[in-house]
mmCIF file of C-alpha atoms and ligand atoms in Angstrom:
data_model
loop_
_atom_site.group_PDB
_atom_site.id
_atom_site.type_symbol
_atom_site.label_atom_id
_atom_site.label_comp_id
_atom_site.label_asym_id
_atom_site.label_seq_id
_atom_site.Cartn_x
_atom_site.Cartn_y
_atom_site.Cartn_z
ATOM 1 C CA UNK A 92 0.000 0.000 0.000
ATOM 2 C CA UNK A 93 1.386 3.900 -1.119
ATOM 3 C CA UNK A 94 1.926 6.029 1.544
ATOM 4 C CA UNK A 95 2.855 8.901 -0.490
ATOM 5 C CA UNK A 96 1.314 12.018 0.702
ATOM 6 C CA UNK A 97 -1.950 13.176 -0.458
ATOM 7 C CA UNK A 98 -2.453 16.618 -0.785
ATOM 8 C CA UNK A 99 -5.992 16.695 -0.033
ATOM 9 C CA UNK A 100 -8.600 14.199 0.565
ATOM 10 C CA UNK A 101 -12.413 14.356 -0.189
ATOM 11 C CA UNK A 102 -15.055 12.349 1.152
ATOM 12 C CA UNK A 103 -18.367 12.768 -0.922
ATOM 13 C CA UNK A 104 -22.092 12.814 0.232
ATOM 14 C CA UNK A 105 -25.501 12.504 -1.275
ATOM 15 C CA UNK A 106 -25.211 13.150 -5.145
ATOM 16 C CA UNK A 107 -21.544 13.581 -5.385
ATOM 17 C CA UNK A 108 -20.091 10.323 -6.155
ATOM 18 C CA UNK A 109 -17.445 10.656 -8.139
ATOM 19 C CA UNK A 110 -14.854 13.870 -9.133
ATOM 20 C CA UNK A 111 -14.857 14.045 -12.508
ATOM 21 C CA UNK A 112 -11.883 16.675 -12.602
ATOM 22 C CA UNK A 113 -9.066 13.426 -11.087
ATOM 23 C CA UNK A 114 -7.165 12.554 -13.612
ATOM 24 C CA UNK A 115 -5.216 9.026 -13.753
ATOM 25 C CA UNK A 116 -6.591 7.824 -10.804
ATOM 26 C CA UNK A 117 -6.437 4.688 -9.462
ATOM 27 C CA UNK A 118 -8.799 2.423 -7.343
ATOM 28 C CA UNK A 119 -7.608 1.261 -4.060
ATOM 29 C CA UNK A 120 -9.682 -0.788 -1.857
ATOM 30 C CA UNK A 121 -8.052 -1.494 0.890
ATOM 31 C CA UNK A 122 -9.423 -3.685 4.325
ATOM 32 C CA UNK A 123 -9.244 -2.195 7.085
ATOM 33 C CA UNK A 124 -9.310 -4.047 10.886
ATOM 34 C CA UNK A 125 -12.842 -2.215 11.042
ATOM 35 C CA UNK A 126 -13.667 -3.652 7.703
ATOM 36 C CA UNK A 127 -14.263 -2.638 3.901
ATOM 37 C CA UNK A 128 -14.609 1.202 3.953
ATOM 38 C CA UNK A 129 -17.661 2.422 1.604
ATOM 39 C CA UNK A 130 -15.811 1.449 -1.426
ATOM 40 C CA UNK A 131 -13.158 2.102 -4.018
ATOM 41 C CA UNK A 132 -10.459 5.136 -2.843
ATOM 42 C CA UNK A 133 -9.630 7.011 -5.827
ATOM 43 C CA UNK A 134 -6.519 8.856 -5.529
ATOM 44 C CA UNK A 135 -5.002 10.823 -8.514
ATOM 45 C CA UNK A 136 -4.223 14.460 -9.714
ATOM 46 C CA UNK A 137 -6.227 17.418 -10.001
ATOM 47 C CA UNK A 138 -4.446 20.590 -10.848
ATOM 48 C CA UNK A 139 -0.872 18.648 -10.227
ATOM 49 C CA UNK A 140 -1.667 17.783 -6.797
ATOM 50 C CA UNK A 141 -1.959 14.246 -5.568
ATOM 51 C CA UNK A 142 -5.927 14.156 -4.472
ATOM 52 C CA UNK A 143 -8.151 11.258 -3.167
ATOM 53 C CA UNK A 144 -12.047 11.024 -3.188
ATOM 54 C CA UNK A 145 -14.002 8.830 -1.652
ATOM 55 C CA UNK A 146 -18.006 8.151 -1.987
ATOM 56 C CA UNK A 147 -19.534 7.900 1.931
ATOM 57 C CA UNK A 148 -22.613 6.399 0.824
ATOM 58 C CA UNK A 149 -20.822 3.918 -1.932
ATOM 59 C CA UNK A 150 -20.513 4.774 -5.567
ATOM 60 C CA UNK A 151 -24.123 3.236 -6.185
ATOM 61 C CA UNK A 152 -25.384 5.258 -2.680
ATOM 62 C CA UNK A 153 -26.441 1.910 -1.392
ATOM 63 C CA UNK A 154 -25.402 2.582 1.732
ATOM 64 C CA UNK A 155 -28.095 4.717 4.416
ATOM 65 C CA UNK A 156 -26.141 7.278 7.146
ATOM 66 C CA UNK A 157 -26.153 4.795 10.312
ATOM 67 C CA UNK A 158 -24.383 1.749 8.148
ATOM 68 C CA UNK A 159 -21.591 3.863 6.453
ATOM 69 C CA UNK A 160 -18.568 2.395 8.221
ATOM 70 C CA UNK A 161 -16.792 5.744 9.284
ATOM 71 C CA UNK A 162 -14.257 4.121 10.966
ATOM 72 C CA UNK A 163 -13.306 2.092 7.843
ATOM 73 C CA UNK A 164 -13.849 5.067 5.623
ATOM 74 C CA UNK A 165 -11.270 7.129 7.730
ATOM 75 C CA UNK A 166 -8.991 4.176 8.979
ATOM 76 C CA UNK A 167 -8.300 3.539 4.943
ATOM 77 C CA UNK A 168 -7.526 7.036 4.163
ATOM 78 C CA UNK A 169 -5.370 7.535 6.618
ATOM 79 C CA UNK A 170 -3.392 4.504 5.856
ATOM 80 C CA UNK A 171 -3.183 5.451 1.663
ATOM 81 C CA UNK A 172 -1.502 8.865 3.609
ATOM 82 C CA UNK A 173 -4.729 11.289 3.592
ATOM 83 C CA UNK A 174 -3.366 13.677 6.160
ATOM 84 C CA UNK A 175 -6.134 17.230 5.272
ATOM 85 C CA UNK A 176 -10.133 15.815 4.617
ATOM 86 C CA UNK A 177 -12.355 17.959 3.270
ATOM 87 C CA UNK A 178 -15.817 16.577 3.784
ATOM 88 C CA UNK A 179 -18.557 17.294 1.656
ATOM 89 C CA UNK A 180 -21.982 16.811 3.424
ATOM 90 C CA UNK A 181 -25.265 17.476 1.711
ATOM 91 C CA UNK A 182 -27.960 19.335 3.956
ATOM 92 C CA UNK A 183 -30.918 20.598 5.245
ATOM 93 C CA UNK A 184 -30.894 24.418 5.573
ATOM 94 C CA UNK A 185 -32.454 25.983 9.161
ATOM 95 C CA UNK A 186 -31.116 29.457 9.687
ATOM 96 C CA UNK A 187 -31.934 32.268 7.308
ATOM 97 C CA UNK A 188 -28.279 32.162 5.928
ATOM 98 C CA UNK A 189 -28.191 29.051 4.872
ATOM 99 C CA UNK A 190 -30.991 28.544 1.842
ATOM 100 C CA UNK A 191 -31.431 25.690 -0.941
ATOM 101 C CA UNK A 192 -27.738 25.716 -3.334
ATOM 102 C CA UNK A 193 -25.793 26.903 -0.438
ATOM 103 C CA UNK A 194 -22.329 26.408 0.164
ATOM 104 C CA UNK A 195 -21.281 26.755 3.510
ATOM 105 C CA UNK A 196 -18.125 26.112 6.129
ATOM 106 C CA UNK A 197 -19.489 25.323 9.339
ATOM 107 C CA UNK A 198 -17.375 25.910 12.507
ATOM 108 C CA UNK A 199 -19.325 24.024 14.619
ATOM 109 C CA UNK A 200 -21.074 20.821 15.108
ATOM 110 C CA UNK A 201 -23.968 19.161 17.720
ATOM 111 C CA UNK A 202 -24.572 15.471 17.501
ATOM 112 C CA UNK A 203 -28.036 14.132 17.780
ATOM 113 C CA UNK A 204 -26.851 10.562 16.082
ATOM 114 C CA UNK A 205 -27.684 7.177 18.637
ATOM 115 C CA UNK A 206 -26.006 4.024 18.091
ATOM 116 C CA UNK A 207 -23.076 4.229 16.229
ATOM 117 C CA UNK A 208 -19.675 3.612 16.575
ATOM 118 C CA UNK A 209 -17.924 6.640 17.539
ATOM 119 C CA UNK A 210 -14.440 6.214 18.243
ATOM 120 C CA UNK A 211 -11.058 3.992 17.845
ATOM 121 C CA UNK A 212 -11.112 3.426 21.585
ATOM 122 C CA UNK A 213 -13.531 0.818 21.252
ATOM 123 C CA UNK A 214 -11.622 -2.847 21.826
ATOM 124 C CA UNK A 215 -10.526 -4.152 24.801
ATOM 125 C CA UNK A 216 -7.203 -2.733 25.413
ATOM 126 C CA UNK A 217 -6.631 0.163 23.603
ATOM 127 C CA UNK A 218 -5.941 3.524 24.578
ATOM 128 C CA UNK A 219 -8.606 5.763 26.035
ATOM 129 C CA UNK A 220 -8.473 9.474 24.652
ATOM 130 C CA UNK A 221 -10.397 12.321 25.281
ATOM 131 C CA UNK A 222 -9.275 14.089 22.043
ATOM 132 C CA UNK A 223 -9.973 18.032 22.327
ATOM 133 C CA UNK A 224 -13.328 18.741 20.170
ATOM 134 C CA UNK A 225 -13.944 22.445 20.986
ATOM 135 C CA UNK A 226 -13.101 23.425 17.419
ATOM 136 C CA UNK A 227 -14.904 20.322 15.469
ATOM 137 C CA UNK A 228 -13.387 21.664 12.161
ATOM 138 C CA UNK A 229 -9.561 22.371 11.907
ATOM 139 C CA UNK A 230 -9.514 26.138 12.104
ATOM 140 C CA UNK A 231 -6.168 25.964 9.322
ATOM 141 C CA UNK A 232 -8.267 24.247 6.920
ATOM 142 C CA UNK A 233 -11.334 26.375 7.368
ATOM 143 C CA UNK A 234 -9.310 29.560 6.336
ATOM 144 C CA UNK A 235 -7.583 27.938 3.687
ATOM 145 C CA UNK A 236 -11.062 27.138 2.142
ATOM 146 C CA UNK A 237 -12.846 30.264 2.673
ATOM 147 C CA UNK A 238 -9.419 32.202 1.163
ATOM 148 C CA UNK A 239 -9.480 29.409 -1.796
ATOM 149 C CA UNK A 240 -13.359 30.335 -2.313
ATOM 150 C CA UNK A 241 -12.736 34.419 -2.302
ATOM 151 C CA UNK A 242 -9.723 33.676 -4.704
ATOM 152 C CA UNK A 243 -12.468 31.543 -6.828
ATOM 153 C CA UNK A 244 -15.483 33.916 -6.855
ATOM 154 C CA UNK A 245 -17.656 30.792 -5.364
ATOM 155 C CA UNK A 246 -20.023 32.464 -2.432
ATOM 156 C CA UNK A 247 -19.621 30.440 0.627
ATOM 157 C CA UNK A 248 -20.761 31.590 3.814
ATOM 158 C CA UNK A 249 -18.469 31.432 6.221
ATOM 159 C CA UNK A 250 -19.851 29.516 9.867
ATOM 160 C CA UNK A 251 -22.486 27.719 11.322
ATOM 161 C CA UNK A 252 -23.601 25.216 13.637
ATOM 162 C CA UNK A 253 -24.214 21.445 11.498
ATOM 163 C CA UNK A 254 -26.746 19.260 13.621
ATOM 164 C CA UNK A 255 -25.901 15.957 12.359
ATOM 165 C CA UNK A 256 -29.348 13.388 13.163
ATOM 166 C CA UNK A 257 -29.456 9.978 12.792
ATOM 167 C CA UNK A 258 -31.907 9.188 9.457
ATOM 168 C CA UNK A 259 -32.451 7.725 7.256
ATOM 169 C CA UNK A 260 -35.901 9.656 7.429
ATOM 170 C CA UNK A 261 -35.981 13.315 7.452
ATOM 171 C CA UNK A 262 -36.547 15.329 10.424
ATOM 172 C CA UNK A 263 -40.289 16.367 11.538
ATOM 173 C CA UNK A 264 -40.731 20.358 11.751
ATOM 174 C CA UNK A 265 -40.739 20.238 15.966
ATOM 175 C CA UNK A 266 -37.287 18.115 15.374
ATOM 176 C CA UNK A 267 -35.968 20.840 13.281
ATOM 177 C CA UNK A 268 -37.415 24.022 15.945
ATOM 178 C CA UNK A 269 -35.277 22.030 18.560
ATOM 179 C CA UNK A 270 -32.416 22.135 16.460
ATOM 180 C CA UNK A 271 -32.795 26.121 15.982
ATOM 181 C CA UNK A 272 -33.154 26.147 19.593
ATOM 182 C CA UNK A 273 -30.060 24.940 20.511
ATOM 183 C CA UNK A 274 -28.491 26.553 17.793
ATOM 184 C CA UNK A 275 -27.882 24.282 14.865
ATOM 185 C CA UNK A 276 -28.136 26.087 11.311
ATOM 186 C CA UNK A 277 -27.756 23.625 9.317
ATOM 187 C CA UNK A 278 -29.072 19.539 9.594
ATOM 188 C CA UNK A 279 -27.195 16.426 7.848
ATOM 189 C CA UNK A 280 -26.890 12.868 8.521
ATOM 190 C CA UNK A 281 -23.188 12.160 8.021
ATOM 191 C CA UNK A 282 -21.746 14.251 9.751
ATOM 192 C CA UNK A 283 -20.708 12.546 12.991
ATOM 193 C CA UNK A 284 -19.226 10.625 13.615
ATOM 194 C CA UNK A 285 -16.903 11.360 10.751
ATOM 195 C CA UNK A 286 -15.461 14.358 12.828
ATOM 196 C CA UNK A 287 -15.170 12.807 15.642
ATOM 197 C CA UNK A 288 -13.027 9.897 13.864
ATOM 198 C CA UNK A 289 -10.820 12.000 12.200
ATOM 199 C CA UNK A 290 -9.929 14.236 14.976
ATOM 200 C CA UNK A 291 -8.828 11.066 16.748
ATOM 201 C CA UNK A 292 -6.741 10.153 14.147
ATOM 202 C CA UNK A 293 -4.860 13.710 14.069
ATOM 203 C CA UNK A 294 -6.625 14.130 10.702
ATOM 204 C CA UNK A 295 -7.222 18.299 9.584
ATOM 205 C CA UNK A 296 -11.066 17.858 8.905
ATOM 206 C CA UNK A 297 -13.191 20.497 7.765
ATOM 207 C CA UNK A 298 -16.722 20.243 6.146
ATOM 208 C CA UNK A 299 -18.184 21.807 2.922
ATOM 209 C CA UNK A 300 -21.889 21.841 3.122
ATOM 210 C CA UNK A 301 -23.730 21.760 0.242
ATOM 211 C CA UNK A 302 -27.446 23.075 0.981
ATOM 212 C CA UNK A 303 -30.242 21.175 -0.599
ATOM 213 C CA UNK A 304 -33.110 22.001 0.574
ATOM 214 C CA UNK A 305 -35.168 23.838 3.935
ATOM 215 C CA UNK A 306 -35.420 21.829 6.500
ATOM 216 C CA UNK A 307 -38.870 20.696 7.707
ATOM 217 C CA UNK A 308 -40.666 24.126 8.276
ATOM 218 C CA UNK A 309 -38.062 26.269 7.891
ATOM 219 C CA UNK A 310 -38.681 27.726 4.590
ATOM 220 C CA UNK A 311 -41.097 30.419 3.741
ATOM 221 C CA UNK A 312 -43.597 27.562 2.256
ATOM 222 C CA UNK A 313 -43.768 25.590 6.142
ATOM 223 C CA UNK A 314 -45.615 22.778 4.746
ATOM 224 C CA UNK A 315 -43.314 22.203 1.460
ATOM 225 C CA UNK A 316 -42.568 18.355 0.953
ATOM 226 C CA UNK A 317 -39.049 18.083 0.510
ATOM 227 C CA UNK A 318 -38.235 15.133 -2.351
ATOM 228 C CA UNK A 319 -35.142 13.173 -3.387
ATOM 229 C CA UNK A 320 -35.015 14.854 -7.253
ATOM 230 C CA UNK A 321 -34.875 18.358 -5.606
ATOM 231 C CA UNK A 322 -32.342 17.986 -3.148
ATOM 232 C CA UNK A 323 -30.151 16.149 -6.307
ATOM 233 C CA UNK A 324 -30.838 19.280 -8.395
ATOM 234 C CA UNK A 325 -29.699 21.504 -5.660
ATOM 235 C CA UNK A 326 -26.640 19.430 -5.065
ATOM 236 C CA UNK A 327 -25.752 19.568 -9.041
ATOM 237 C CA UNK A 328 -26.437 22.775 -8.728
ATOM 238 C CA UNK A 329 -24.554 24.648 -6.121
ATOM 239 C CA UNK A 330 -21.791 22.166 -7.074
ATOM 240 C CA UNK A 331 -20.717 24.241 -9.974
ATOM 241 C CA UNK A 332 -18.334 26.111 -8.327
ATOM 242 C CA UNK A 333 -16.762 23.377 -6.566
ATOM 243 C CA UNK A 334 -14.199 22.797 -9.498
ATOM 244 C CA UNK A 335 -12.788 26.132 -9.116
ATOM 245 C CA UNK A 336 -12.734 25.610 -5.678
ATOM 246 C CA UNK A 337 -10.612 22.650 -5.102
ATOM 247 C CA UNK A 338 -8.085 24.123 -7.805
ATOM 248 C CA UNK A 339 -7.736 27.022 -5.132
ATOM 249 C CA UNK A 340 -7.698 25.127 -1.981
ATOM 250 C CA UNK A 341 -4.460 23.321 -4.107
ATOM 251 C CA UNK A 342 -3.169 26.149 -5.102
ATOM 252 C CA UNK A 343 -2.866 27.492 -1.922
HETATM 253 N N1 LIG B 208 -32.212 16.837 6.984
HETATM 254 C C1 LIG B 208 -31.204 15.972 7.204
HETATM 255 N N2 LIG B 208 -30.319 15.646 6.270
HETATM 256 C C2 LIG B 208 -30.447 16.215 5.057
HETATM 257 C C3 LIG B 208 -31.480 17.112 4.760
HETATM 258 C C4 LIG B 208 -32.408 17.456 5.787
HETATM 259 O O1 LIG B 208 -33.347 18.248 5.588
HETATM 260 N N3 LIG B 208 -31.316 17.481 3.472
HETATM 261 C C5 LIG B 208 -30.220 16.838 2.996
HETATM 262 N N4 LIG B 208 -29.682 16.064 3.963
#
């Protein structure tokens, strides 16, 4: 297994499954003592910088938000040398801010997810730590994005508190008033433990959220029924910049 450094890593969610702009990549699949990660690792070169992607939900998005294998997904990058993540998680707006085709760079996090397996301090034996958390998101990584996205011209809003729930279904509208209660602007399914994980492993972890639609009742239509094909247009669309931005976040 390479160990060469990768430059930066990418971890797709819901309707991002594959980065068309990686040239020569290769497919690495590698098993992990947690088990298979959510499938192939591509690593290859986008704008002469060695870059890996990985689907969370598996190429085919077979896989719901409580059976992704985080641990996998993270133990296997780490191990083909992913040392800066940049996670893209597709989610529900809450807070005025953060409207349908959206990009935004949270700084913080709550987790509402129950019954999944949260840390690498899980077997018998090995170490306990109580990795520091305050700043979910590496603060380096954040301002090299949001500098890469003014270089770009790509509007991302800068902040914001991602309430990660546990799914599959979609919140109810008193679910998503708690969540603006305790201060969560934007909802998503993915992202814990993924955070958690990575800060464990001394990974720089940041996440680009890609807005998709309101969250229950949180739009100006309350009683809108959110479906699949919208949030997959909003994805496509307040993707488009995302090319640019990656070159920058390289660049820089
Ligand atoms: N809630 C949770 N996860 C999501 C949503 C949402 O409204 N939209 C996209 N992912």
């Amino acid at each position: 297994m390479t160990t060469d450094p990768i430059d930066l890593t990418l971890i797709g969610g819901t309707g991002i499954y594959a980065l068309a702009e990686l040239q020569d990549a290769e497919a690495h699949q590698p098993v992990t003592k947690y088990g298979p990660p959510s499938g192939p690792i591509r690593i290859g070169t986008l704008a002469g910088k060695r870059v890996a992607f990985l689907a969370r939900h598996g190429e085919g998005h077979s896989l719901p938000p409580h059976r992704i294998n985080y641990r996998a997904n993270l133990a296997a990058l780490h191990a083909l040398g992913a040392t800066r993540v940049l996670a893209l998680n597709t989610v529900g707006g809450i807070t005025e801010r953060f409207g349908p085709r959206v990009l935004a760079c949270p700084e913080q996090l709550i987790d509402y997810t129950w019954g999944r397996i949260s840390t690498y301090c899980e077997e018998e034996g090995s170490e306990v730590l109580h990795v520091d958390f305050g700043d979910p998101y590496a603060p380096m990584l954040r301002r090299t994005i949001l500098a890469a996205a003014k270089r770009a011209d790509v509007a991302l809003v800068d902040g914001g508190c991602y309430g990660a729930t546990q799914g599959p279904r979609l919140e109810s509208k008193a679910e998503i008033a708690r969540l603006r209660r305790d201060g969560c602007d934007l909802v998503g399914m993915t992202g814990m433990p993924e955070a958690g994980l990575a800060r464990e492993l001394g990974l720089e972890y940041a996440c680009l959220a890609i807005v998709a639609n309101w969250a229950a009742g949180a739009g100006p239509d309350p009683d809108e029924v959110i479906t699949l094909q919208d949030v997959l247009d909003n994805v496509a669309a307040a993707s488009a910049g995302l090319p640019a931005l990656l070159r920058e976040i390289l660049a820089g």
